[in-house]
XYZ file of C-alpha atoms in Angstrom:
541
model
C 68.257 -10.388 -17.811
C 70.041 -7.020 -17.615
C 73.158 -6.469 -15.533
C 75.561 -3.579 -14.990
C 78.930 -3.947 -13.212
C 81.676 -1.542 -12.196
C 85.087 -2.733 -10.949
C 88.058 -0.915 -9.433
C 91.389 -2.605 -8.619
C 94.436 -0.831 -7.221
C 97.775 -2.056 -5.891
C 100.144 0.270 -4.059
C 103.173 -1.209 -2.393
C 102.126 -4.217 -0.356
C 98.501 -3.104 -0.258
C 95.777 -4.264 -2.618
C 92.211 -2.943 -2.911
C 89.372 -4.269 -5.030
C 85.905 -2.717 -5.302
C 82.852 -3.891 -7.193
C 79.322 -2.525 -7.491
C 76.452 -3.569 -9.664
C 72.764 -3.956 -10.308
C 70.706 -6.484 -12.195
C 67.137 -7.241 -13.099
C 65.701 -10.458 -14.486
C 62.323 -11.782 -15.430
C 61.084 -15.331 -16.015
C 57.818 -17.135 -16.658
C 56.798 -14.627 -19.319
C 54.034 -14.885 -21.900
C 51.402 -17.552 -22.248
C 50.977 -21.248 -23.041
C 48.413 -22.843 -25.323
C 46.821 -26.259 -25.248
C 44.590 -27.382 -28.112
C 43.659 -30.789 -29.394
C 40.706 -32.283 -31.241
C 37.928 -34.731 -30.473
C 39.023 -37.333 -33.034
C 42.285 -38.458 -34.552
C 43.204 -37.880 -38.185
C 41.531 -40.495 -40.409
C 44.952 -41.535 -41.772
C 48.516 -40.324 -42.162
C 48.099 -39.138 -45.755
C 47.570 -35.392 -45.259
C 48.192 -33.884 -48.685
C 46.627 -30.460 -48.246
C 46.801 -27.752 -45.626
C 45.087 -28.664 -42.361
C 42.008 -26.668 -41.369
C 41.186 -27.062 -37.663
C 37.787 -25.421 -38.128
C 36.490 -28.601 -39.755
C 37.141 -30.777 -36.680
C 35.522 -30.757 -33.244
C 37.809 -29.145 -30.666
C 38.067 -31.066 -27.377
C 40.436 -28.703 -25.542
C 41.188 -25.113 -26.466
C 43.034 -23.425 -23.604
C 45.277 -20.371 -23.388
C 47.046 -19.817 -20.052
C 48.505 -16.440 -19.197
C 51.688 -16.983 -17.177
C 52.428 -15.000 -14.009
C 55.839 -13.327 -14.414
C 58.519 -13.794 -11.771
C 60.798 -10.781 -11.381
C 63.979 -10.214 -9.375
C 65.808 -6.898 -8.964
C 69.188 -6.796 -7.206
C 71.757 -4.237 -6.050
C 75.106 -5.532 -4.836
C 78.634 -4.516 -3.950
C 81.897 -5.928 -2.607
C 85.082 -4.469 -1.137
C 88.293 -6.490 -0.637
C 91.648 -5.608 0.913
C 94.871 -7.554 1.336
C 98.260 -6.713 2.736
C 101.339 -8.510 1.434
C 99.271 -11.664 0.741
C 99.277 -12.175 4.521
C 96.114 -10.478 5.724
C 92.922 -10.578 3.684
C 89.467 -9.200 4.388
C 86.375 -8.907 2.215
C 82.875 -7.550 2.799
C 79.853 -7.636 0.531
C 76.237 -6.571 0.592
C 73.359 -7.326 -1.708
C 69.735 -6.253 -1.627
C 67.228 -8.304 -3.598
C 63.584 -7.651 -4.371
C 61.417 -10.577 -5.487
C 57.944 -10.378 -6.965
C 57.019 -13.808 -5.558
C 56.742 -12.446 -2.008
C 53.974 -10.609 -0.181
C 53.339 -6.924 -0.713
C 54.960 -5.953 2.607
C 58.129 -8.106 2.387
C 59.464 -8.156 -1.154
C 62.980 -6.974 -0.271
C 65.741 -8.849 1.521
C 69.194 -7.706 2.686
C 72.113 -10.159 2.615
C 75.528 -9.167 4.032
C 78.733 -11.229 4.104
C 82.162 -10.845 5.706
C 85.308 -12.964 5.372
C 88.940 -12.785 6.402
C 92.156 -14.757 6.160
C 95.626 -14.868 7.719
C 98.547 -16.541 5.930
C 100.558 -17.476 9.006
C 103.265 -19.234 7.022
C 104.334 -15.871 5.534
C 105.104 -14.373 8.918
C 108.750 -13.966 9.912
C 108.366 -16.010 13.068
C 107.092 -18.917 10.982
C 109.886 -18.735 8.411
C 112.439 -18.813 11.233
C 110.805 -21.751 13.025
C 111.879 -25.407 12.883
C 108.644 -26.280 11.036
C 109.331 -24.110 7.994
C 111.500 -26.644 6.079
C 108.695 -29.222 5.870
C 105.513 -27.216 6.591
C 105.069 -24.960 3.535
C 101.654 -23.348 4.037
C 99.481 -22.595 7.035
C 96.452 -20.354 6.554
C 93.507 -19.519 8.799
C 90.263 -18.214 7.290
C 86.758 -17.491 8.495
C 83.553 -16.195 6.968
C 80.008 -15.256 7.842
C 77.199 -14.530 5.422
C 73.485 -14.483 4.799
C 71.845 -15.874 1.658
C 68.222 -15.851 0.556
C 65.893 -18.347 -1.074
C 63.033 -17.318 -3.368
C 62.400 -20.659 -5.070
C 58.616 -20.806 -4.803
C 55.719 -20.466 -7.191
C 55.253 -16.996 -8.681
C 51.697 -16.966 -7.234
C 52.532 -18.391 -3.772
C 51.827 -15.116 -1.937
C 48.600 -14.342 -3.776
C 45.028 -15.593 -3.881
C 44.248 -17.483 -7.066
C 41.010 -18.590 -8.678
C 40.120 -21.836 -10.411
C 37.283 -22.209 -12.927
C 34.334 -24.467 -12.190
C 30.785 -25.138 -13.364
C 27.876 -24.085 -11.149
C 24.481 -25.279 -12.382
C 25.911 -25.627 -15.842
C 27.353 -22.086 -15.877
C 31.021 -21.123 -15.763
C 32.283 -19.677 -12.502
C 35.346 -19.451 -10.260
C 36.293 -20.398 -6.728
C 39.257 -19.471 -4.528
C 42.037 -22.008 -5.021
C 44.762 -20.608 -2.721
C 44.896 -18.164 0.162
C 47.024 -15.005 0.068
C 49.799 -14.134 2.509
C 50.998 -10.531 2.260
C 53.660 -11.248 4.911
C 55.378 -14.032 2.943
C 59.075 -13.127 2.817
C 62.568 -14.381 2.042
C 63.892 -17.579 3.552
C 67.329 -16.764 4.981
C 70.336 -18.973 5.704
C 73.024 -17.712 8.093
C 76.345 -19.439 7.380
C 79.541 -19.498 9.423
C 82.751 -21.195 8.300
C 86.091 -21.537 10.103
C 88.865 -23.269 8.187
C 92.555 -24.089 7.999
C 94.667 -24.759 4.904
C 97.921 -26.727 5.067
C 100.682 -27.765 2.678
C 103.622 -30.017 3.536
C 106.781 -31.457 1.974
C 107.174 -28.863 -0.788
C 103.422 -28.917 -1.471
C 103.318 -32.637 -2.168
C 100.648 -32.975 0.509
C 97.874 -30.371 0.749
C 94.914 -30.377 3.108
C 91.948 -28.167 4.025
C 89.731 -28.549 7.096
C 86.405 -26.688 7.396
C 83.946 -26.468 10.265
C 80.646 -24.853 9.353
C 77.178 -24.065 10.606
C 74.150 -23.152 8.502
C 71.020 -21.918 10.218
C 67.990 -21.475 8.003
C 65.203 -19.267 9.349
C 61.763 -18.311 8.075
C 61.541 -21.436 5.960
C 59.263 -21.258 2.930
C 56.776 -24.015 3.571
C 53.218 -25.039 2.767
C 51.833 -25.277 6.278
C 48.492 -26.829 7.296
C 45.754 -24.272 8.019
C 42.459 -24.416 9.886
C 39.874 -26.343 7.879
C 37.262 -23.640 8.504
C 39.251 -21.397 6.147
C 38.275 -23.601 3.231
C 41.871 -24.543 2.509
C 44.215 -27.324 3.638
C 47.597 -25.579 3.275
C 49.047 -22.124 2.646
C 52.540 -20.784 1.957
C 54.156 -19.217 5.010
C 57.476 -18.576 6.749
C 58.126 -20.594 9.844
C 60.722 -22.231 11.968
C 64.446 -22.734 12.067
C 66.654 -25.617 10.906
C 70.321 -25.865 11.816
C 73.018 -27.761 9.920
C 76.562 -28.187 11.127
C 79.441 -30.343 10.074
C 83.024 -30.871 8.987
C 84.632 -31.045 5.560
C 88.098 -32.230 4.623
C 89.948 -32.064 1.303
C 93.246 -33.857 0.792
C 95.511 -33.770 -2.260
C 98.734 -35.733 -2.478
C 101.365 -36.142 -5.161
C 102.377 -39.692 -4.317
C 104.871 -40.308 -7.118
C 106.460 -37.528 -9.179
C 109.015 -39.317 -11.377
C 108.431 -40.870 -14.784
C 105.467 -42.641 -13.286
C 103.169 -40.021 -11.729
C 100.419 -40.796 -9.255
C 98.188 -38.142 -7.706
C 95.309 -38.575 -5.258
C 92.445 -36.234 -4.351
C 90.094 -37.102 -1.527
C 87.201 -35.166 -0.021
C 84.820 -36.162 2.745
C 82.089 -34.306 4.608
C 80.027 -34.989 7.692
C 76.736 -33.150 8.166
C 74.133 -33.197 10.914
C 70.899 -31.226 11.040
C 68.138 -30.568 13.541
C 64.834 -28.715 13.582
C 65.175 -25.938 16.185
C 61.709 -24.361 16.047
C 58.461 -24.483 14.075
C 56.563 -21.287 14.687
C 55.072 -20.073 17.936
C 53.849 -23.430 19.276
C 56.287 -25.828 17.536
C 53.434 -27.909 16.083
C 54.891 -30.831 14.061
C 54.267 -30.743 10.305
C 53.597 -34.105 8.690
C 54.342 -34.532 5.009
C 55.722 -36.979 2.500
C 54.261 -39.526 0.179
C 50.650 -39.168 1.313
C 50.815 -35.400 1.720
C 50.076 -33.266 4.756
C 47.928 -34.464 7.635
C 48.160 -34.284 11.408
C 47.615 -37.981 12.016
C 47.332 -39.217 8.470
C 49.179 -41.935 6.642
C 52.322 -39.887 5.989
C 55.994 -40.811 5.737
C 57.951 -37.742 6.927
C 57.758 -35.106 9.631
C 59.241 -31.788 10.678
C 59.451 -31.981 14.466
C 61.542 -29.951 16.884
C 64.615 -31.818 18.105
C 64.774 -34.207 15.140
C 66.419 -34.123 11.681
C 64.582 -32.208 8.960
C 62.015 -34.298 7.089
C 62.786 -37.329 9.268
C 61.101 -40.601 8.339
C 58.264 -41.106 10.811
C 56.033 -44.115 10.296
C 54.884 -47.474 11.582
C 57.786 -49.863 12.074
C 57.146 -53.300 10.536
C 58.861 -55.955 12.655
C 57.445 -59.153 11.141
C 54.237 -61.040 10.309
C 51.525 -62.493 12.547
C 52.069 -66.206 11.953
C 48.944 -67.659 13.568
C 45.865 -66.830 15.620
C 47.397 -68.214 18.819
C 50.190 -65.640 18.575
C 47.642 -62.853 18.107
C 45.511 -63.996 21.028
C 48.522 -64.260 23.322
C 49.598 -60.676 22.650
C 46.008 -59.396 22.991
C 45.819 -61.012 26.419
C 49.152 -59.434 27.335
C 47.748 -56.021 26.393
C 44.488 -56.633 28.276
C 42.225 -56.435 25.203
C 39.918 -58.924 23.499
C 41.454 -58.512 20.056
C 44.217 -56.659 18.221
C 43.108 -53.858 15.917
C 44.487 -51.479 13.305
C 43.532 -47.839 13.861
C 40.838 -48.972 16.293
C 38.693 -50.528 13.581
C 40.087 -53.416 11.542
C 40.790 -56.692 13.351
C 44.303 -58.076 12.959
C 44.406 -61.531 11.283
C 47.132 -64.135 10.676
C 49.293 -63.110 7.724
C 48.982 -59.381 8.492
C 52.043 -57.219 9.052
C 53.183 -56.994 12.675
C 54.114 -53.492 13.798
C 55.956 -52.184 16.812
C 53.278 -51.420 19.427
C 54.867 -48.367 21.027
C 52.302 -47.813 23.790
C 51.492 -51.497 24.247
C 47.709 -51.090 23.936
C 46.946 -53.696 21.260
C 45.863 -51.085 18.680
C 48.276 -50.167 15.917
C 47.507 -46.550 15.085
C 49.082 -43.667 13.175
C 48.607 -41.325 16.123
C 50.351 -43.436 18.797
C 52.666 -45.984 17.193
C 54.764 -44.187 14.608
C 58.495 -44.012 15.328
C 61.510 -42.154 13.923
C 63.376 -44.313 11.425
C 66.202 -42.191 10.096
C 66.630 -39.229 7.790
C 66.710 -38.666 4.015
C 69.970 -36.696 4.098
C 73.167 -38.776 4.260
C 75.455 -37.951 7.160
C 78.682 -38.691 5.279
C 79.558 -38.178 1.599
C 82.955 -38.710 -0.011
C 84.827 -38.739 -3.293
C 88.190 -40.266 -4.177
C 90.096 -39.597 -7.406
C 93.371 -41.216 -8.447
C 95.223 -40.162 -11.591
C 98.207 -41.896 -13.206
C 100.627 -40.899 -15.993
C 103.408 -42.886 -17.646
C 105.083 -42.437 -21.048
C 102.057 -40.866 -22.737
C 99.534 -43.140 -21.046
C 97.116 -41.672 -18.519
C 94.330 -43.027 -16.347
C 91.903 -41.676 -13.766
C 89.532 -43.428 -11.370
C 86.716 -41.677 -9.488
C 84.922 -43.397 -6.582
C 82.046 -41.736 -4.726
C 79.786 -42.773 -1.880
C 77.472 -41.773 0.927
C 76.423 -43.177 4.294
C 73.866 -42.502 7.008
C 70.741 -41.686 4.989
C 67.610 -43.588 3.992
C 65.319 -43.715 0.946
C 61.655 -44.685 0.636
C 60.749 -46.872 -2.351
C 57.314 -45.412 -3.137
C 57.032 -47.109 -6.526
C 57.786 -50.458 -4.923
C 55.025 -49.760 -2.414
C 52.583 -48.801 -5.181
C 53.010 -51.988 -7.187
C 54.197 -54.453 -4.593
C 52.184 -54.247 -1.382
C 49.571 -56.492 0.206
C 46.088 -56.213 -1.374
C 47.531 -55.524 -4.817
C 46.662 -59.120 -5.724
C 48.589 -62.277 -6.559
C 47.658 -61.979 -10.238
C 49.917 -58.952 -10.646
C 53.593 -59.101 -11.519
C 55.282 -58.962 -8.112
C 58.770 -58.901 -6.643
C 60.540 -62.162 -5.899
C 60.251 -61.618 -2.125
C 56.654 -62.889 -2.366
C 57.948 -66.409 -2.950
C 58.601 -66.356 0.810
C 55.228 -64.854 1.781
C 52.803 -66.071 4.451
C 50.129 -68.317 2.905
C 48.681 -70.152 5.876
C 49.417 -71.030 9.488
C 51.299 -74.033 8.144
C 53.177 -72.029 5.472
C 54.357 -68.916 7.325
C 57.107 -67.960 4.877
C 60.170 -66.040 6.011
C 58.376 -64.263 8.861
C 58.796 -60.875 7.142
C 56.634 -61.054 4.011
C 52.862 -60.869 4.727
C 49.906 -62.542 3.050
C 49.683 -61.069 -0.446
C 45.865 -60.831 -0.256
C 45.837 -59.094 3.125
C 43.729 -55.910 3.113
C 44.215 -54.904 6.746
C 47.246 -52.644 6.269
C 47.663 -52.690 2.496
C 47.713 -48.922 1.988
C 49.897 -48.066 4.964
C 53.158 -46.138 4.553
C 55.361 -48.289 6.767
C 59.000 -49.251 7.063
C 58.759 -52.232 4.704
C 59.755 -49.936 1.828
C 62.359 -47.943 3.744
C 65.945 -48.732 2.769
C 69.438 -47.539 3.473
C 70.642 -45.063 0.830
C 74.289 -45.992 1.491
C 76.314 -46.765 -1.611
C 79.815 -46.904 -3.031
C 80.124 -46.256 -6.757
C 82.855 -46.485 -9.354
C 81.668 -43.274 -10.987
C 84.251 -42.843 -13.718
C 87.154 -44.737 -15.259
C 89.136 -43.004 -18.005
C 92.067 -44.420 -19.969
C 93.993 -42.350 -22.479
C 97.089 -42.214 -24.630
C 98.785 -39.110 -26.053
C 100.339 -39.942 -29.421
C 103.842 -38.501 -29.844
C 103.844 -36.233 -32.893
C 106.398 -34.228 -34.806
C 104.130 -31.811 -36.592
C 103.759 -28.044 -36.702
C 100.077 -28.401 -37.608
C 98.838 -30.859 -34.980
C 100.423 -30.144 -31.607
C 98.797 -32.915 -29.522
C 96.659 -35.958 -30.276
C 95.072 -37.871 -27.401
C 92.854 -40.943 -27.726
C 90.738 -41.919 -24.731
C 87.953 -44.148 -23.511
C 85.724 -43.047 -20.631
C 83.331 -45.291 -18.693
C 80.638 -43.603 -16.550
C 78.688 -45.213 -13.669
C 80.511 -48.478 -14.153
C 79.734 -50.196 -10.825
C 77.705 -49.483 -7.693
C 77.229 -51.366 -4.446
C 74.066 -50.611 -2.440
C 71.167 -52.227 -0.535
C 68.250 -50.548 -2.327
C 65.763 -53.215 -3.440
C 62.679 -51.280 -4.589
C 64.312 -48.913 -7.085
C 67.171 -48.364 -9.466
C 69.375 -45.940 -7.544
C 69.669 -44.780 -3.893
C 70.329 -41.285 -5.302
C 66.976 -41.205 -7.126
C 64.785 -39.373 -4.563
C 62.494 -37.444 -6.866
C 59.055 -36.728 -5.521
C 56.822 -35.455 -2.744
C 53.184 -34.488 -2.476
C 53.765 -31.225 -0.635
C 56.186 -28.310 -0.636
C 58.992 -29.025 1.830
C 62.268 -27.366 2.856
C 64.889 -28.320 0.295
C 62.389 -29.144 -2.453
C 60.747 -32.389 -3.454
C 64.009 -34.358 -3.413
C 64.561 -33.501 0.277
C 62.060 -36.125 1.482
C 64.094 -39.077 0.246
C 61.129 -40.569 -1.635
C 61.697 -42.406 -4.908
C 58.707 -42.926 -7.178
C 60.236 -44.646 -10.173
C 63.319 -42.471 -10.504
C 65.114 -43.135 -13.786
C 68.125 -45.422 -13.376
C 71.586 -43.914 -13.530
C 72.726 -44.593 -17.076
C 75.984 -46.357 -17.801
C 77.842 -44.717 -20.657
C 80.888 -45.736 -22.656
C 82.643 -42.995 -24.609
C 85.493 -43.233 -27.082
C 87.029 -39.940 -28.127
C 89.920 -38.031 -29.595
C 91.325 -34.690 -28.396
C 93.267 -32.758 -31.035
C 95.114 -29.483 -30.456
C 96.193 -27.547 -33.530
């Protein structure tokens, strides 16, 4: 990476001006990778002489030339303030990315912000609020940012090697898109900052909107093209919400107690999806119009909303099945128009009441991966050299899909496998119906279905950090301070996630989606959050 910057700062009287201009260029994914290994293992571990690979049969001998990813940027910013009362700043950057199509490599991203410190005005200082209301500031900003986080070959056609009649050849692996361009997010923020009681209580309130347009997405394409998906720009997703930060100095004497609290509420909605607003299905089982998928982008709903069959119980006996079939006016209940429903099978919500449980007609919206509310609370204490801090975090309003639990713990996987303890309450016969929620473990009717049985709330409250310390009083010119501390990370967590280790562990998807693979809220064996216990010493000389 190369970068050049020029800065100019000038203060004259009550006026202040700051200018900055620069340029940068960076390059990643450079060079090549090699992959070579041999047909057989070493005969033993006693290798006493130099190793000669020519004497062994090579199984794989591959050199891959990497496709570089380059970014060139020009940027500048100008700021002005008057008497620390009025502040305005404007910036502009122009970025060119090699990952985009030939006709749309460059993007322009402006930003503008301003602030007004009302509490420094004369009318405020002379008001009755001034003695207890120390700070009141209004600020607002608008800006555009770009996203170029895609594969370095996303806009280009690529080839993959194959054998044809025993001879090496190549076939087209991806389709090019010369119009692929920057994804842009337009952000607006309006905020107020307060301070009261000689700054013992400080608070900030922010209202924001973020509208993302021309999303970078792998969209389904016509099968006649020979491909299933292609990278393209489409649609618009809007986020809006509120954020609050609160800091208080509760006790300021010999015993000090400070509190910091932040909370945010966010809501999002898909506004458009191209010219005809065709829904895009994605998730654990990939992309497919009416396939067995778990998530969807659909206008009017949250981004990557969970959209699947809703499991509401288990068919306990044949009489129950026959009664509902008669109610629907059919001779039997079916799954996707083919398989006959049997006792012990999962019972789904029949949205259109036709007696056939199908992906195309009976999927329902069951929440979103993104939590609506997140918060953090920190308390710090000091007394006679002792100090302590406690951090609690949490989130509410989101959901997570336990894909690993589904893979190893669904009907048809077989009773001989190691299964979760919920199967002790499974349906076994019309006389042993279990808890009414857990199906027959040998059922094959809906065994591979992505349904709501593995969908859980991602709500949690966590004791994230607890630190205790003591500063040893010293009378030394060599060692100025000596502090001993113990820090405990991820000490406790309360959640309702049964099929995985952590409701924060969303880690996978089988297709490119807005926000990356974690945006789908799918957990396929995410590593558990590690508890750590640290004992340390801080010494200042």
